[in-house]
Amino acid sequence: MIDAVGNHEGSETLHAEAAELLPGGVSSNFRLGGPSVPLFFERAEGSHLYDVDGNRYVDYVLGMGPALLGHAPADATAAVAETLARGQLFAGQHRAEIELARLVVELVPSAELVRFGLAGSEMVQLAFRLARAATGRPTIVKFEGHYHGWYDTALVSTAPTLDEDESRALGEPSAPHLPSMGQSVAALADVDVLPWNDLDELGAYLDRHGESTAALIMEPILCNTCVILPRPGYLEGVRELCDRHGVLLVFDEVISGFRVAGGGAQELLGVLPDLTVLAKSMGGGFPVAALAGRREVMELAGDGRVLHGGTYNTNVVSTVAALAVLRKLRADGPTIYGDLARRGTRLMEGLSEVAAERGVPLHVQGLGAVFNTCFGVDDVQSYRDYRHADADRQRALLRALIDRGVRVTTRGTWFLSAAHTDADIEQTLEAAADAFGAL
Ligand SMILES: Cc1ncc(COP(=O)(O)O)c(C=O)c1O
């Protein structure tokens, strides 16, 4: 049965009040937008969100991905509650971080040493610093449509227009596109941008610029653009080119890590990076992130040659929450990932079917645990394919779904959790069928 949503009056009132104190009435720009205003929520539990107007949603946003085990996962909340009275920050070490590091090393195939932080964006900075220190080279290569956090050194060409770029020669960096006013152009002086999923581009670039390239960073599954999988042989080819040119390979597994498999995309796809950025799913909603990687690179931070700091790193709450999540994934991995794949596939196929029945040209792409829906494009293999997607239609669908009690990210990315049930999936398909009819 569809959970018809009433009004958003409470959210509208609170948003007006918030806007007096918070720019845009929000605390992250990614929360701007929504049905009429950014919604205000009362609580979240399992696969559901409850807003201040008493509306209930099946949630496929999951806090932008972290709630892999569902909202308020019992193991993590119990572990956190148990430690609350014992203090949070020692400006020193505690036992739980050793065990957490051990679990990361156990689960993530390329991990030998681990440093912890609070957010993906900051661990990307550590990856860049280590890569430059390890190679003695300045340049970081990132790829069109990949997102590596909001800091000046990484925020470039996340959704470029590419208009001015069509005459670019093979393997030459594409024109950098700065998404935000106020960004430091200097901070991007040693960052080059290339099209992804194209070995010829990368090979030609490294033939010319390999000697000054410290690292490539990529989402090994491009979750931030349409959930694009690497072409067969692409990651293997990238690995080979990196080895040939002495360039470090950094996988940003902030979304794919612990989500697409216990060991992330590198386990699923069988190609190992030198450094891996992890965040989101490892904390079950609590703020925790990690950089994991090869011993000889990570050790540069261990003797102080590369600086990594952070007052709140391995605070007790984040650490024990992550420990509970990773223990659960290690213990129940086969069931959890099996269910995610089965339910996610059912949802993807069901969405395609109900859209086709109503003549709606919906394109569904990705994996069960994370996939994307969009319009006006087909078989998207790169950001360049995706930029022709129909954003207006996308917005209309997401609003129609919200009105029917289903919440999806504004980019059309759907995250599944271990808490979603078969009943949630069927209810979502019913809501989607109704929404497609209304579009
Ligand atoms: C692939 C990827 N890398 C990095 C980040 C930045 O992580 P955070 O928002 O925790 O700073 C994100 C955030 O969505 C992401 O999706």
PDB file of N, CA and C in Angstrom, residues 62-97:
ATOM      1  N   LEU A  62      19.314   7.260   2.848  1.00  0.00           N
ATOM      2  CA  LEU A  62      20.138   6.647   3.907  1.00  0.00           C
ATOM      3  C   LEU A  62      21.256   7.575   4.376  1.00  0.00           C
ATOM      4  N   GLY A  63      20.905   8.851   4.585  1.00  0.00           N
ATOM      5  CA  GLY A  63      21.923   9.795   5.063  1.00  0.00           C
ATOM      6  C   GLY A  63      22.999  10.057   4.026  1.00  0.00           C
ATOM      7  N   MET A  64      22.657   9.915   2.735  1.00  0.00           N
ATOM      8  CA  MET A  64      23.594   9.959   1.597  1.00  0.00           C
ATOM      9  C   MET A  64      24.491   8.714   1.561  1.00  0.00           C
ATOM     10  N   GLY A  65      23.981   7.629   2.051  1.00  0.00           N
ATOM     11  CA  GLY A  65      24.686   6.352   1.914  1.00  0.00           C
ATOM     12  C   GLY A  65      25.076   5.623   3.187  1.00  0.00           C
ATOM     13  N   PRO A  66      25.413   6.323   4.269  1.00  0.00           N
ATOM     14  CA  PRO A  66      26.002   5.625   5.415  1.00  0.00           C
ATOM     15  C   PRO A  66      25.157   4.534   6.071  1.00  0.00           C
ATOM     16  N   ALA A  67      23.821   4.677   6.066  1.00  0.00           N
ATOM     17  CA  ALA A  67      23.006   3.754   6.855  1.00  0.00           C
ATOM     18  C   ALA A  67      22.862   2.389   6.168  1.00  0.00           C
ATOM     19  N   LEU A  68      23.980   1.741   5.925  1.00  0.00           N
ATOM     20  CA  LEU A  68      23.994   0.442   5.249  1.00  0.00           C
ATOM     21  C   LEU A  68      23.191  -0.597   6.022  1.00  0.00           C
ATOM     22  N   LEU A  69      23.239  -0.525   7.342  1.00  0.00           N
ATOM     23  CA  LEU A  69      22.490  -1.493   8.160  1.00  0.00           C
ATOM     24  C   LEU A  69      21.107  -0.953   8.517  1.00  0.00           C
ATOM     25  N   GLY A  70      20.705   0.139   7.905  1.00  0.00           N
ATOM     26  CA  GLY A  70      19.453   0.807   8.257  1.00  0.00           C
ATOM     27  C   GLY A  70      19.733   1.902   9.267  1.00  0.00           C
ATOM     28  N   HIS A  71      18.738   2.757   9.501  1.00  0.00           N
ATOM     29  CA  HIS A  71      18.907   3.838  10.470  1.00  0.00           C
ATOM     30  C   HIS A  71      18.891   3.281  11.893  1.00  0.00           C
ATOM     31  N   ALA A  72      19.668   3.917  12.763  1.00  0.00           N
ATOM     32  CA  ALA A  72      19.765   3.519  14.168  1.00  0.00           C
ATOM     33  C   ALA A  72      20.060   2.026  14.310  1.00  0.00           C
ATOM     34  N   PRO A  73      21.141   1.548  13.690  1.00  0.00           N
ATOM     35  CA  PRO A  73      21.429   0.103  13.752  1.00  0.00           C
ATOM     36  C   PRO A  73      21.717  -0.331  15.198  1.00  0.00           C
ATOM     37  N   ALA A  74      21.000  -1.378  15.626  1.00  0.00           N
ATOM     38  CA  ALA A  74      21.009  -1.747  17.048  1.00  0.00           C
ATOM     39  C   ALA A  74      22.413  -2.014  17.580  1.00  0.00           C
ATOM     40  N   ASP A  75      23.237  -2.725  16.812  1.00  0.00           N
ATOM     41  CA  ASP A  75      24.567  -3.070  17.328  1.00  0.00           C
ATOM     42  C   ASP A  75      25.374  -1.806  17.617  1.00  0.00           C
ATOM     43  N   ALA A  76      25.308  -0.842  16.693  1.00  0.00           N
ATOM     44  CA  ALA A  76      26.113   0.376  16.864  1.00  0.00           C
ATOM     45  C   ALA A  76      25.564   1.244  17.995  1.00  0.00           C
ATOM     46  N   THR A  77      24.239   1.394  18.054  1.00  0.00           N
ATOM     47  CA  THR A  77      23.687   2.287  19.089  1.00  0.00           C
ATOM     48  C   THR A  77      23.927   1.697  20.481  1.00  0.00           C
ATOM     49  N   ALA A  78      23.857   0.369  20.595  1.00  0.00           N
ATOM     50  CA  ALA A  78      24.122  -0.249  21.903  1.00  0.00           C
ATOM     51  C   ALA A  78      25.580  -0.045  22.299  1.00  0.00           C
ATOM     52  N   ALA A  79      26.478  -0.217  21.345  1.00  0.00           N
ATOM     53  CA  ALA A  79      27.908  -0.047  21.646  1.00  0.00           C
ATOM     54  C   ALA A  79      28.193   1.396  22.061  1.00  0.00           C
ATOM     55  N   VAL A  80      27.556   2.337  21.383  1.00  0.00           N
ATOM     56  CA  VAL A  80      27.759   3.749  21.696  1.00  0.00           C
ATOM     57  C   VAL A  80      27.212   4.063  23.086  1.00  0.00           C
ATOM     58  N   ALA A  81      25.989   3.607  23.357  1.00  0.00           N
ATOM     59  CA  ALA A  81      25.352   3.906  24.648  1.00  0.00           C
ATOM     60  C   ALA A  81      26.229   3.407  25.797  1.00  0.00           C
ATOM     61  N   GLU A  82      26.819   2.270  25.583  1.00  0.00           N
ATOM     62  CA  GLU A  82      27.599   1.649  26.652  1.00  0.00           C
ATOM     63  C   GLU A  82      28.848   2.468  27.008  1.00  0.00           C
ATOM     64  N   THR A  83      29.334   3.254  26.049  1.00  0.00           N
ATOM     65  CA  THR A  83      30.597   3.974  26.294  1.00  0.00           C
ATOM     66  C   THR A  83      30.401   5.453  26.639  1.00  0.00           C
ATOM     67  N   LEU A  84      29.160   5.921  26.568  1.00  0.00           N
ATOM     68  CA  LEU A  84      28.964   7.379  26.631  1.00  0.00           C
ATOM     69  C   LEU A  84      29.509   8.025  27.912  1.00  0.00           C
ATOM     70  N   ALA A  85      29.414   7.331  29.010  1.00  0.00           N
ATOM     71  CA  ALA A  85      29.833   7.947  30.277  1.00  0.00           C
ATOM     72  C   ALA A  85      31.341   7.846  30.512  1.00  0.00           C
ATOM     73  N   ARG A  86      32.062   7.212  29.561  1.00  0.00           N
ATOM     74  CA  ARG A  86      33.496   6.981  29.805  1.00  0.00           C
ATOM     75  C   ARG A  86      34.402   8.022  29.163  1.00  0.00           C
ATOM     76  N   GLY A  87      33.790   9.054  28.559  1.00  0.00           N
ATOM     77  CA  GLY A  87      34.613  10.102  27.953  1.00  0.00           C
ATOM     78  C   GLY A  87      34.822   9.843  26.478  1.00  0.00           C
ATOM     79  N   GLN A  88      35.038  10.916  25.746  1.00  0.00           N
ATOM     80  CA  GLN A  88      35.095  10.840  24.290  1.00  0.00           C
ATOM     81  C   GLN A  88      36.478  10.982  23.697  1.00  0.00           C
ATOM     82  N   LEU A  89      37.247  11.918  24.268  1.00  0.00           N
ATOM     83  CA  LEU A  89      38.517  12.278  23.627  1.00  0.00           C
ATOM     84  C   LEU A  89      39.626  12.241  24.663  1.00  0.00           C
ATOM     85  N   PHE A  90      40.647  11.461  24.369  1.00  0.00           N
ATOM     86  CA  PHE A  90      41.754  11.344  25.312  1.00  0.00           C
ATOM     87  C   PHE A  90      42.992  12.073  24.808  1.00  0.00           C
ATOM     88  N   ALA A  91      42.939  12.611  23.594  1.00  0.00           N
ATOM     89  CA  ALA A  91      44.154  13.104  22.943  1.00  0.00           C
ATOM     90  C   ALA A  91      45.248  12.060  23.136  1.00  0.00           C
ATOM     91  N   GLY A  92      44.828  10.835  22.980  1.00  0.00           N
ATOM     92  CA  GLY A  92      45.715   9.685  23.155  1.00  0.00           C
ATOM     93  C   GLY A  92      45.000   8.491  22.567  1.00  0.00           C
ATOM     94  N   GLN A  93      45.623   7.358  22.692  1.00  0.00           N
ATOM     95  CA  GLN A  93      45.080   6.167  22.016  1.00  0.00           C
ATOM     96  C   GLN A  93      44.147   5.387  22.930  1.00  0.00           C
ATOM     97  N   HIS A  94      43.310   4.542  22.314  1.00  0.00           N
ATOM     98  CA  HIS A  94      42.517   3.595  23.099  1.00  0.00           C
ATOM     99  C   HIS A  94      42.409   2.277  22.330  1.00  0.00           C
ATOM    100  N   ARG A  95      42.035   1.235  23.038  1.00  0.00           N
ATOM    101  CA  ARG A  95      42.113  -0.114  22.458  1.00  0.00           C
ATOM    102  C   ARG A  95      41.235  -0.295  21.219  1.00  0.00           C
ATOM    103  N   ALA A  96      40.051   0.321  21.243  1.00  0.00           N
ATOM    104  CA  ALA A  96      39.082   0.042  20.175  1.00  0.00           C
ATOM    105  C   ALA A  96      39.636   0.405  18.805  1.00  0.00           C
ATOM    106  N   GLU A  97      40.519   1.407  18.740  1.00  0.00           N
ATOM    107  CA  GLU A  97      41.005   1.801  17.407  1.00  0.00           C
ATOM    108  C   GLU A  97      41.941   0.748  16.817  1.00  0.00           C
TER     109      GLU A  97
END
